[in-house]
Amino acid sequence: MIYFRFLAMNVKAVLEYRLSAWLIAAGQTFTTIFSFLGIALLFNRFGNLGGWTFAETALCFTVTGAAFVLSECFARGFDAFSGMVIRGEFDRVLLRPRNTIIQVLGAKTDITRLGRLIVNLAILFYVLPLTGIIWTPSKITTLVFMIIGGAAVFTGIFILGATVCFFTLEGLEVINIFTDGGRELASYPLPVYGKWVTRFFTFIIPLGCMNYLPLMYLTGRAVNHPLLYMLTPLIGFVFIIPCVLVWEYGIRHYTSSGS
């Protein structure tokens, strides 16, 4: 598949400057560690947050972090898409007999972000015994769904952010509210923010479907229809469909930057 050829080339390019890659990965790792320590200090002071324990919130934090890293690593091409439009490189993409999404997806892969993934997974395995959750096969499956479904949601958001560039050339900083801001917001159970925030990030931007609702199932709070709560992370893949349609709409209205 052409995407994996792109991936191999990107990995090879990063490894040409190994010291730089290791330093960037180390910086990303420490960022995650300090963010987790901030949550630990918060709960050390207040005990719980809206009825959610430290272990439950840490589970939410690590799952969201892992999902965001996977998307940021392998869908980095959409995050850096404005540069491709400004330099006129997207014109070449349109001339190639390949899917534009696959080409942009493979244009940039940032494997230095994987350091954060390793830290998130390490923290995840640390907090799992602290949650008191009895881990059945269905709950382990739900946990996996949360990570891959969350990665799909963030990828969809990156696609929407890239689509804006068809009309503005440069990306809008407001998109960061839903990417980096969405990651920070989804690091905590959504009810701590209020009803309107919970509803918006569940029914419009389905971040709540990849962390809060399945977390309700994992912690035993979802008494009715537990199977529904278990499968909600898969909505992330459904969310990609309208994002792709918006992308195709943007392509139809794209005019070259003239570079």
PDB file of C-alpha atoms in Angstrom, residues 3 63-76 105 109-110 113-114 116-117 120-121 144 146-152 154-155 158:
ATOM      1  CA  TYR A   3       0.776   4.813   2.606  1.00  0.00           C
ATOM      2  CA  VAL A  63      -6.323   6.848  27.154  1.00  0.00           C
ATOM      3  CA  THR A  64      -6.858  10.329  25.723  1.00  0.00           C
ATOM      4  CA  GLY A  65      -3.121  10.959  25.592  1.00  0.00           C
ATOM      5  CA  ALA A  66      -2.439   7.680  23.791  1.00  0.00           C
ATOM      6  CA  ALA A  67      -5.227   8.341  21.288  1.00  0.00           C
ATOM      7  CA  PHE A  68      -3.978  11.860  20.562  1.00  0.00           C
ATOM      8  CA  VAL A  69      -0.378  10.710  20.109  1.00  0.00           C
ATOM      9  CA  LEU A  70      -1.391   8.022  17.605  1.00  0.00           C
ATOM     10  CA  SER A  71      -3.335  10.573  15.586  1.00  0.00           C
ATOM     11  CA  GLU A  72      -0.663  13.247  15.853  1.00  0.00           C
ATOM     12  CA  CYS A  73       2.041  10.792  14.829  1.00  0.00           C
ATOM     13  CA  PHE A  74       0.358   9.190  11.828  1.00  0.00           C
ATOM     14  CA  ALA A  75      -1.960  12.016  10.707  1.00  0.00           C
ATOM     15  CA  ARG A  76       0.630  14.759  11.031  1.00  0.00           C
ATOM     16  CA  LEU A 105      -1.780  11.369   5.455  1.00  0.00           C
ATOM     17  CA  THR A 109       4.859  11.107   9.998  1.00  0.00           C
ATOM     18  CA  ASP A 110       6.290  12.219  13.324  1.00  0.00           C
ATOM     19  CA  ARG A 113       5.807  11.514  19.328  1.00  0.00           C
ATOM     20  CA  LEU A 114       5.906   7.804  20.125  1.00  0.00           C
ATOM     21  CA  ARG A 116       4.682  10.112  24.688  1.00  0.00           C
ATOM     22  CA  LEU A 117       2.770   6.992  23.715  1.00  0.00           C
ATOM     23  CA  ASN A 120       1.051   7.075  28.501  1.00  0.00           C
ATOM     24  CA  LEU A 121       0.934   3.291  28.265  1.00  0.00           C
ATOM     25  CA  VAL A 144      -8.683  -0.804  23.201  1.00  0.00           C
ATOM     26  CA  MET A 146     -11.256   3.889  23.531  1.00  0.00           C
ATOM     27  CA  ILE A 147      -7.705   4.371  22.248  1.00  0.00           C
ATOM     28  CA  ILE A 148      -8.284   3.586  18.570  1.00  0.00           C
ATOM     29  CA  GLY A 149     -11.673   5.333  18.531  1.00  0.00           C
ATOM     30  CA  GLY A 150     -10.118   8.393  20.118  1.00  0.00           C
ATOM     31  CA  ALA A 151      -7.361   8.399  17.518  1.00  0.00           C
ATOM     32  CA  ALA A 152     -10.076   8.361  14.846  1.00  0.00           C
ATOM     33  CA  PHE A 154      -8.641  13.417  16.594  1.00  0.00           C
ATOM     34  CA  THR A 155      -7.775  12.434  13.017  1.00  0.00           C
ATOM     35  CA  PHE A 158      -7.178  17.282  11.925  1.00  0.00           C
TER      36      PHE A 158
END
